CSV table of C-alpha atoms in Angstrom, one decimal:
chain,number,residue,atom,x,y,z
A,1,MET,CA,-7.8,-14.7,37.1
A,2,ASN,CA,-11.3,-13.4,36.7
A,3,VAL,CA,-12.2,-11.9,33.4
A,4,LEU,CA,-14.9,-9.7,32.0
A,5,THR,CA,-17.0,-12.2,30.0
A,6,SER,CA,-19.2,-11.6,27.0
A,7,GLU,CA,-22.1,-11.2,29.3
A,8,PRO,CA,-22.0,-7.4,30.1
A,9,THR,CA,-24.6,-7.6,32.9
A,10,LYS,CA,-22.0,-9.4,35.0
A,11,TRP,CA,-19.2,-6.8,34.5
A,12,ALA,CA,-19.9,-4.7,37.5
A,13,ASP,CA,-20.0,-7.6,39.9
A,14,THR,CA,-16.8,-9.1,38.4
A,15,VAL,CA,-14.9,-5.8,38.8
A,16,GLU,CA,-16.3,-5.5,42.4
A,17,PHE,CA,-15.0,-9.0,43.2
A,18,SER,CA,-11.5,-8.4,41.8
A,19,ILE,CA,-10.0,-5.6,39.8
A,20,ASP,CA,-7.5,-8.1,38.3
A,21,CYS,CA,-10.1,-8.7,35.6
A,22,LEU,CA,-9.3,-5.2,34.2
A,23,PHE,CA,-5.8,-6.3,33.4
A,24,SER,CA,-6.7,-9.4,31.3
A,25,SER,CA,-6.2,-9.5,27.6
A,26,GLN,CA,-9.3,-11.7,27.3
A,27,SER,CA,-11.3,-9.0,29.2
A,28,ALA,CA,-10.1,-6.4,26.8
A,29,ARG,CA,-11.2,-8.5,23.8
A,30,ASN,CA,-14.6,-9.3,25.3
A,31,VAL,CA,-15.3,-5.6,26.1
A,32,GLU,CA,-14.3,-4.5,22.5
A,33,ASP,CA,-16.5,-7.2,21.0
A,34,VAL,CA,-19.6,-6.5,23.2
A,35,LEU,CA,-19.4,-2.7,23.0
A,36,SER,CA,-18.8,-2.7,19.2
A,37,LYS,CA,-22.0,-4.6,18.7
A,38,ALA,CA,-24.1,-3.1,21.5
A,39,SER,CA,-27.4,-1.5,20.5
A,40,THR,CA,-27.8,0.2,23.9
A,41,ARG,CA,-25.8,2.6,25.9
A,42,LYS,CA,-26.4,0.9,29.2
A,43,HIS,CA,-23.4,-1.5,29.0
A,44,GLN,CA,-20.8,1.2,28.5
A,45,LYS,CA,-22.3,3.4,31.1
A,46,ASN,CA,-22.4,0.6,33.7
A,47,LEU,CA,-18.8,-0.4,32.8
A,48,LEU,CA,-17.6,3.2,33.2
A,49,LYS,CA,-19.2,3.5,36.6
A,50,ALA,CA,-17.6,0.2,37.7
A,51,VAL,CA,-14.0,1.0,36.5
A,52,GLU,CA,-13.9,4.8,37.1
A,53,PRO,CA,-12.1,4.5,40.5
A,54,PHE,CA,-9.5,2.2,39.0
A,55,ILE,CA,-8.7,4.2,35.8
A,56,PRO,CA,-5.3,5.5,37.2
A,57,LYS,CA,-4.3,1.9,37.7
A,58,MET,CA,-5.6,0.8,34.3
A,59,ILE,CA,-3.5,3.5,32.6
A,60,GLU,CA,-0.4,1.6,33.8
A,61,ASN,CA,-1.4,-1.7,32.0
A,62,PRO,CA,-1.8,-2.3,28.3
A,63,ASN,CA,-5.0,-4.3,28.7
A,64,GLY,CA,-6.4,-1.8,31.0
A,65,ILE,CA,-5.7,0.9,28.4
A,66,SER,CA,-7.4,-1.2,25.8
A,67,ILE,CA,-10.6,-1.4,27.8
A,68,LEU,CA,-10.5,2.4,28.2
A,69,THR,CA,-10.0,2.8,24.5
A,70,SER,CA,-13.1,0.7,23.8
A,71,LEU,CA,-15.1,2.9,26.2
A,72,VAL,CA,-13.9,6.0,24.2
A,73,LYS,CA,-14.6,4.4,20.8
A,74,TYR,CA,-18.1,3.3,21.6
A,75,GLY,CA,-19.1,5.4,24.6
A,76,THR,CA,-21.3,8.5,24.9
A,77,ILE,CA,-19.9,12.0,25.0
A,78,VAL,CA,-20.1,11.9,28.8
A,79,THR,CA,-18.1,8.7,28.9
A,80,VAL,CA,-15.4,10.2,26.6
A,81,SER,CA,-15.3,13.3,28.8
A,82,ASN,CA,-14.9,11.3,32.1
A,83,VAL,CA,-12.2,9.0,30.7
A,84,THR,CA,-10.3,12.0,29.3
A,85,ARG,CA,-10.5,13.9,32.6
A,86,ILE,CA,-9.0,11.1,34.6
A,87,VAL,CA,-6.4,10.4,31.9
A,88,LEU,CA,-5.3,14.0,31.9
A,89,HIS,CA,-4.8,13.9,35.7
A,90,SER,CA,-3.2,10.5,35.8
A,91,CYS,CA,-0.8,11.1,32.8
A,92,GLU,CA,0.1,14.7,33.5
A,93,LYS,CA,3.8,14.0,33.7
A,94,VAL,CA,3.7,11.7,30.6
A,95,LEU,CA,1.8,14.3,28.6
A,96,THR,CA,4.2,17.0,29.5
A,97,CYS,CA,7.2,14.8,28.8
A,98,GLY,CA,8.3,14.8,32.4
A,99,LYS,CA,8.0,11.0,32.6
A,100,ALA,CA,8.0,8.2,30.2
A,101,PRO,CA,5.4,5.4,30.5
A,102,VAL,CA,6.3,1.8,30.8
A,103,GLU,CA,7.4,0.7,27.3
A,104,VAL,CA,4.6,-1.9,26.9
A,105,CYS,CA,2.1,0.9,27.5
A,106,GLU,CA,3.4,3.4,25.0
A,107,ALA,CA,1.6,2.1,21.9
A,108,PRO,CA,-1.7,1.4,23.7
A,109,LEU,CA,-1.6,4.8,25.3
A,110,GLY,CA,-0.9,6.4,21.9
A,111,VAL,CA,-4.0,4.7,20.5
A,112,LEU,CA,-6.1,5.9,23.4
A,113,LEU,CA,-5.1,9.5,22.9
A,114,GLU,CA,-5.8,9.3,19.2
A,115,ARG,CA,-9.3,7.9,19.8
A,116,ILE,CA,-10.0,10.7,22.3
A,117,LEU,CA,-9.0,13.3,19.7
A,118,TYR,CA,-11.1,11.5,17.0
A,119,ARG,CA,-14.2,12.1,19.0
A,120,GLU,CA,-14.9,15.5,17.6
A,121,ASP,CA,-18.5,15.3,19.0
A,122,CYS,CA,-17.0,15.7,22.4
A,123,THR,CA,-16.4,19.4,22.9
A,124,ASP,CA,-15.8,19.2,26.6
A,125,ASP,CA,-13.0,21.2,28.2
A,126,CYS,CA,-11.0,18.0,29.0
A,127,ARG,CA,-10.6,17.1,25.4
A,128,MET,CA,-9.9,20.7,24.4
A,129,ASN,CA,-7.2,20.8,27.1
A,130,LEU,CA,-5.6,17.7,25.8
A,131,ILE,CA,-5.4,19.3,22.4
A,132,LYS,CA,-3.8,22.4,23.9
A,133,ILE,CA,-1.2,20.3,25.8
A,134,LEU,CA,-0.2,18.4,22.7
A,135,LYS,CA,0.0,21.5,20.5
A,136,SER,CA,2.3,23.1,23.1
A,137,LEU,CA,4.9,20.4,22.8
A,138,ASP,CA,7.9,20.6,20.5
A,139,HIS,CA,7.1,19.0,17.1
A,140,SER,CA,10.2,16.8,17.5
A,141,LEU,CA,8.8,15.3,20.7
A,142,LEU,CA,5.5,14.6,19.0
A,143,LEU,CA,7.0,12.9,16.0
A,144,GLY,CA,9.7,11.1,17.9
A,145,SER,CA,7.4,9.3,20.4
A,146,SER,CA,5.0,6.4,19.9
A,147,VAL,CA,2.8,7.9,22.7
A,148,PHE,CA,2.1,11.1,20.7
A,149,LEU,CA,2.5,10.0,17.1
A,150,LEU,CA,-1.0,8.9,16.3
A,151,ALA,CA,-2.6,11.8,18.2
A,152,THR,CA,-0.3,14.1,16.2
A,153,ALA,CA,-1.6,12.5,13.0
A,154,ARG,CA,-5.2,13.2,14.1
A,155,LEU,CA,-4.4,16.8,14.9
A,156,MET,CA,-2.8,17.2,11.5
A,157,ILE,CA,-6.0,15.9,9.9
A,158,PHE,CA,-8.1,18.4,11.9
A,159,ASP,CA,-5.9,21.4,11.7
A,160,ARG,CA,-4.1,22.2,8.4
A,161,ALA,CA,-2.1,25.1,9.9
A,162,PHE,CA,-0.7,22.7,12.5
A,163,ALA,CA,0.0,20.1,9.8
A,164,VAL,CA,2.0,22.7,7.8
A,165,SER,CA,3.9,23.6,10.9
A,166,VAL,CA,4.8,20.0,11.6
A,167,CYS,CA,5.7,19.1,8.0
A,168,SER,CA,8.0,22.1,7.6
A,169,ASN,CA,9.9,21.4,10.9
A,170,ILE,CA,13.3,19.9,10.2
A,171,LYS,CA,13.7,18.5,13.8
A,172,ALA,CA,10.3,16.8,13.5
A,173,LYS,CA,11.5,15.2,10.3
A,174,LYS,CA,14.7,13.9,11.9
A,175,ALA,CA,12.7,12.6,15.0
A,176,PHE,CA,10.3,10.7,12.7
A,177,PHE,CA,13.2,9.1,10.9
A,178,GLN,CA,14.8,8.0,14.1
A,179,LEU,CA,11.5,6.5,15.3
A,180,PHE,CA,11.1,4.8,12.0
A,181,LEU,CA,14.5,3.0,12.5
A,182,ILE,CA,13.2,1.3,15.7
A,183,LYS,CA,11.8,-2.1,14.7
A,184,THR,CA,9.5,-2.3,17.7
A,185,LYS,CA,7.8,0.9,16.6
A,186,LYS,CA,6.9,-0.5,13.1
A,187,ASN,CA,3.1,-0.8,13.8
A,188,VAL,CA,2.7,2.7,15.2
A,189,VAL,CA,4.7,4.2,12.3
A,190,ILE,CA,2.7,2.4,9.7
A,191,ARG,CA,-0.6,3.5,11.4
A,192,PHE,CA,0.6,7.1,11.4
A,193,CYS,CA,1.3,6.9,7.7
A,194,GLU,CA,-2.1,5.3,7.1
A,195,LEU,CA,-3.9,8.1,8.9
A,196,VAL,CA,-2.1,11.0,7.1
A,197,LEU,CA,-1.8,9.4,3.7
A,198,SER,CA,-5.1,7.5,3.2
A,199,MET,CA,-7.6,9.8,4.9
A,200,GLU,CA,-11.3,8.9,4.7
A,201,GLU,CA,-12.0,12.5,3.8
A,202,ARG,CA,-9.5,12.5,1.0
A,203,LYS,CA,-8.1,15.9,1.7
A,204,GLU,CA,-5.9,16.0,-1.3
A,205,ASP,CA,-3.8,19.0,-0.4
A,206,LEU,CA,-3.1,17.6,3.1
A,207,THR,CA,-2.3,14.2,1.7
A,208,ASP,CA,0.2,15.8,-0.7
A,209,LEU,CA,1.8,17.8,2.2
A,210,CYS,CA,2.1,14.7,4.4
A,211,SER,CA,3.4,12.4,1.6
A,212,VAL,CA,6.2,14.9,0.9
A,213,PHE,CA,7.0,15.0,4.6
A,214,VAL,CA,7.1,11.2,5.0
A,215,PHE,CA,9.1,10.7,1.8
A,216,ASN,CA,11.6,13.4,2.6
A,217,ALA,CA,12.1,12.0,6.1
A,218,LEU,CA,12.8,8.5,4.7
A,219,HIS,CA,14.6,9.7,1.5
A,220,THR,CA,18.0,8.2,2.4
A,221,LEU,CA,16.4,4.7,2.7
A,222,TYR,CA,15.3,4.9,-0.9
A,223,THR,CA,18.7,5.7,-2.3
A,224,ALA,CA,20.6,3.0,-4.3
A,225,ASN,CA,23.3,2.4,-1.7
A,226,SER,CA,21.1,2.1,1.4
A,227,SER,CA,21.4,-1.2,3.2
A,228,LEU,CA,18.0,-0.7,4.8
A,229,ARG,CA,14.7,-0.2,3.0
A,230,PRO,CA,11.5,1.4,4.4
A,231,TRP,CA,8.7,-0.8,5.5
A,232,LYS,CA,6.9,-2.1,2.4
A,233,GLU,CA,3.6,-1.0,3.8
A,234,VAL,CA,4.8,2.6,3.9
A,235,THR,CA,6.3,2.4,0.4
A,236,MET,CA,2.9,1.1,-0.8
A,237,LEU,CA,1.1,4.1,0.8
A,238,LEU,CA,3.5,6.5,-0.8
A,239,ALA,CA,3.1,4.9,-4.2
A,240,SER,CA,-0.7,4.7,-4.1
A,241,CYS,CA,-1.5,7.9,-2.2
A,242,GLY,CA,1.5,10.1,-2.4
A,243,CYS,CA,1.5,13.3,-4.5
A,244,ILE,CA,2.8,13.2,-8.1
A,245,ALA,CA,6.1,14.8,-7.1
A,246,VAL,CA,6.8,11.9,-4.7
A,247,VAL,CA,5.7,9.3,-7.3
A,248,ARG,CA,8.1,10.9,-9.9
A,249,GLU,CA,11.0,10.8,-7.4
A,250,MET,CA,10.2,7.2,-6.3
A,251,VAL,CA,10.2,6.0,-9.9
A,252,LYS,CA,13.6,7.6,-10.4
A,253,LEU,CA,15.1,6.1,-7.2
A,254,LEU,CA,13.7,2.6,-7.6
A,255,SER,CA,15.2,2.4,-11.1
A,256,GLU,CA,18.6,2.9,-9.5
A,257,TRP,CA,18.3,0.0,-7.0
A,258,PRO,CA,20.8,-2.7,-7.9
A,259,ASP,CA,18.4,-5.4,-6.8
A,260,ILE,CA,15.1,-4.0,-8.0
A,261,SER,CA,14.5,-6.9,-10.3
A,262,VAL,CA,14.6,-9.2,-7.2
A,263,TYR,CA,12.0,-7.0,-5.5
A,264,LEU,CA,9.8,-7.3,-8.6
A,265,ARG,CA,9.2,-11.0,-7.7
A,266,ASN,CA,7.7,-9.8,-4.4
A,267,ASP,CA,3.9,-9.4,-4.5
A,268,HIS,CA,4.0,-6.3,-2.5
A,269,TYR,CA,6.6,-4.6,-4.6
A,270,ALA,CA,5.0,-5.7,-7.8
A,271,LYS,CA,1.9,-3.7,-6.7
A,272,VAL,CA,4.1,-0.8,-5.7
A,273,ILE,CA,5.7,-0.6,-9.1
A,274,ALA,CA,2.3,-1.0,-10.8
A,275,TYR,CA,1.0,2.0,-8.8
A,276,LEU,CA,4.1,4.0,-9.7
A,277,LEU,CA,3.9,3.3,-13.4
A,278,ALA,CA,0.2,4.0,-13.5
A,279,ARG,CA,0.5,7.3,-11.7
A,280,ASN,CA,3.8,8.5,-13.0
A,281,PRO,CA,3.4,11.5,-15.4
A,282,GLU,CA,7.0,11.3,-16.7
A,283,MET,CA,7.1,8.6,-19.4
A,284,ASN,CA,10.8,8.8,-19.7
A,285,ASN,CA,11.4,7.9,-16.0
A,286,GLY,CA,8.9,5.1,-16.3
A,287,ILE,CA,10.6,3.8,-19.4
A,288,VAL,CA,14.0,3.8,-17.6
A,289,LEU,CA,12.5,1.7,-14.8
A,290,LEU,CA,10.8,-0.7,-17.2
A,291,LYS,CA,14.1,-1.3,-19.0
A,292,VAL,CA,15.8,-2.0,-15.7
A,293,LEU,CA,13.1,-4.5,-14.8
A,294,PHE,CA,12.9,-6.2,-18.1
A,295,GLN,CA,16.4,-6.4,-19.5
A,296,LYS,CA,15.8,-9.5,-21.6
A,297,LYS,CA,12.8,-11.5,-23.0
A,298,GLU,CA,13.1,-14.1,-20.2
A,299,ASP,CA,12.4,-11.5,-17.6
A,300,PHE,CA,9.2,-10.5,-19.3
A,301,ASP,CA,8.1,-14.1,-19.9
A,302,GLU,CA,8.6,-15.0,-16.3
A,303,ILE,CA,6.1,-12.2,-15.2
A,304,MET,CA,3.7,-13.0,-18.0
A,305,ALA,CA,3.6,-16.7,-16.9
A,306,SER,CA,2.6,-15.7,-13.4
A,307,ARG,CA,-1.0,-16.1,-12.3
A,308,LYS,CA,-0.6,-13.8,-9.3
A,309,SER,CA,-2.9,-10.7,-9.1
A,310,SER,CA,0.1,-8.5,-8.2
A,311,GLN,CA,2.0,-9.4,-11.3
A,312,LEU,CA,-1.1,-9.1,-13.5
A,313,ARG,CA,-1.7,-5.7,-12.0
A,314,LEU,CA,1.8,-4.6,-13.1
A,315,LEU,CA,1.2,-5.9,-16.6
A,316,ALA,CA,-2.1,-4.1,-16.7
A,317,ALA,CA,-0.5,-0.8,-15.7
A,318,ILE,CA,2.1,-1.2,-18.5
A,319,ALA,CA,-0.7,-2.0,-21.0
A,320,GLU,CA,-2.4,1.3,-20.3
A,321,LYS,CA,0.5,3.4,-21.5
A,322,PRO,CA,1.4,3.1,-25.2
A,323,ALA,CA,4.8,4.6,-24.5
A,324,TYR,CA,5.6,1.7,-22.1
A,325,VAL,CA,4.4,-0.9,-24.6
A,326,ALA,CA,6.6,0.7,-27.3
A,327,ALA,CA,9.6,0.7,-25.0
A,328,LEU,CA,9.1,-3.0,-24.2
A,329,SER,CA,8.8,-3.7,-27.9
A,330,GLU,CA,12.3,-2.4,-28.4
A,331,THR,CA,13.7,-4.5,-25.6
A,332,LEU,CA,11.9,-7.7,-26.6
A,333,GLY,CA,12.3,-7.3,-30.3
A,334,GLU,CA,8.5,-7.8,-30.8
A,335,SER,CA,5.3,-6.2,-29.7
A,336,PRO,CA,3.9,-7.5,-26.4
A,337,GLY,CA,0.7,-5.5,-26.9
A,338,LYS,CA,-1.7,-8.5,-27.2
A,339,SER,CA,-0.1,-10.3,-24.3
A,340,LEU,CA,-0.4,-7.2,-22.1
A,341,LEU,CA,-4.0,-6.7,-23.0
A,342,ALA,CA,-4.8,-10.3,-22.2
A,343,ALA,CA,-3.1,-9.9,-18.9
A,344,ALA,CA,-5.1,-6.7,-18.2
A,345,VAL,CA,-8.3,-8.6,-18.9
A,346,ARG,CA,-7.3,-11.4,-16.6
A,347,TYR,CA,-6.5,-8.9,-13.8
A,348,ARG,CA,-9.8,-7.2,-14.2
A,349,ASN,CA,-11.7,-10.5,-14.0
A,350,ILE,CA,-9.7,-11.6,-10.9
A,351,ASN,CA,-10.4,-8.4,-9.1
A,352,LYS,CA,-14.0,-8.0,-10.2
A,353,PRO,CA,-16.4,-7.7,-7.2
A,354,LYS,CA,-18.0,-11.0,-6.4
A,355,ALA,CA,-21.5,-9.7,-6.6
A,356,LEU,CA,-20.8,-8.2,-10.1
A,357,ALA,CA,-19.2,-11.4,-11.3
A,358,THR,CA,-22.2,-13.5,-10.1
A,359,LYS,CA,-24.5,-11.1,-11.8
A,360,GLU,CA,-22.7,-11.4,-15.1
A,361,VAL,CA,-22.7,-15.2,-14.9
A,362,LEU,CA,-26.5,-15.2,-14.2
A,363,LEU,CA,-27.2,-12.8,-17.1
A,364,GLN,CA,-25.1,-15.0,-19.4
A,365,ARG,CA,-27.2,-18.1,-18.3
A,366,ILE,CA,-30.4,-16.2,-18.8
A,367,ASP,CA,-29.3,-15.1,-22.3
A,368,LYS,CA,-28.4,-18.7,-23.1
A,369,ILE,CA,-31.8,-20.0,-21.9
A,370,ARG,CA,-33.6,-17.3,-24.0
A,371,SER,CA,-31.5,-18.3,-27.0
A,372,VAL,CA,-32.4,-22.0,-26.6
A,373,SER,CA,-36.1,-21.1,-26.0
A,374,GLY,CA,-36.2,-19.0,-29.1
A,375,THR,CA,-34.7,-21.7,-31.2
A,376,ILE,CA,-37.2,-24.3,-29.9
A,377,GLY,CA,-40.1,-21.9,-30.5
A,378,SER,CA,-39.0,-21.3,-34.1
A,379,LEU,CA,-38.7,-25.0,-34.6
A,380,ASP,CA,-42.3,-25.6,-33.3
A,381,LYS,CA,-43.7,-23.0,-35.6
A,382,THR,CA,-42.0,-24.6,-38.6
A,383,LEU,CA,-43.3,-28.1,-37.7
A,384,LYS,CA,-46.9,-26.7,-37.3
A,385,ARG,CA,-46.7,-25.1,-40.8
A,386,ARG,CA,-45.6,-28.3,-42.3
A,387,ARG,CA,-48.5,-30.3,-40.7
A,388,GLU,CA,-51.0,-27.7,-42.1
């Protein structure tokens, strides 16, 4: 099979020779790599011109969709507009829920729609029409489909009123929960949570709104008797970015898990618990969780002996709250204050930016050289005085 190589000047000829190159995963990777580094618009313009007649076919193939996504991500406004126009026409039934795409195309198509919406600089009618179509759909359809989920997240970021409407919709919450339970949809669900919970713009009120929605939708999975737990990536996002109300509730629920001490040995969950303890405003709930985690001295000693960054982060979070240190003292029968502070220092040193760490080492060496030079200088002066 022919592929679009890393030489963009040959793309048009390759497409003309055989359109099979548009359905190759290698072609998709090469296009992404070239366009992401290109310093000229020429390559994406020429590629669009070459593939435009075949976009309806490309929409039916995940690799073809990936190439279109690269054009939207790195293309001009005109490119975005042209791709959107053909996508609207070719996917009319899919966008109106009259037809489902081939399963392997669902996630790639969802990414393409989200990238189109992301291009706010494109105010063309085609993009505006796509927004209107999506907003006209029932919220449960948007939150229950991997085709629409990421685009919905982008709309929620742009439009707070729309976000409020979605987050207050009970059917949407149930649809999101059902989608969450499908293992093959894991990546798209995690990406949705990343978009609405860890926004670049840090729209705090919107993050709070969305974190409550996600947590409430998955609430039953956090209860003590649940046999299934949420994806650890989603739990991490809720712990690190969720609103205080969500953090408070998570601390309470995790302390009721019968196997929470086992989860503590997992790097990911050690970070989760560290975030929860650090951000939790209710000391009493945090103390309950601590006493469940460290029921005897051996439990604490095991974590203290660990060199892992995640475990040190947990110990550092405990060290920051005197109430936690006092509670641990009761359990252990002795104060762990010094040990916790030492762990906190180790954690900060491990996670110190490399540039800063290098700078500190160099400064220490310079100070040492100056100190030695000063000592030698003083010694020389003493010897000179003696000779005089």
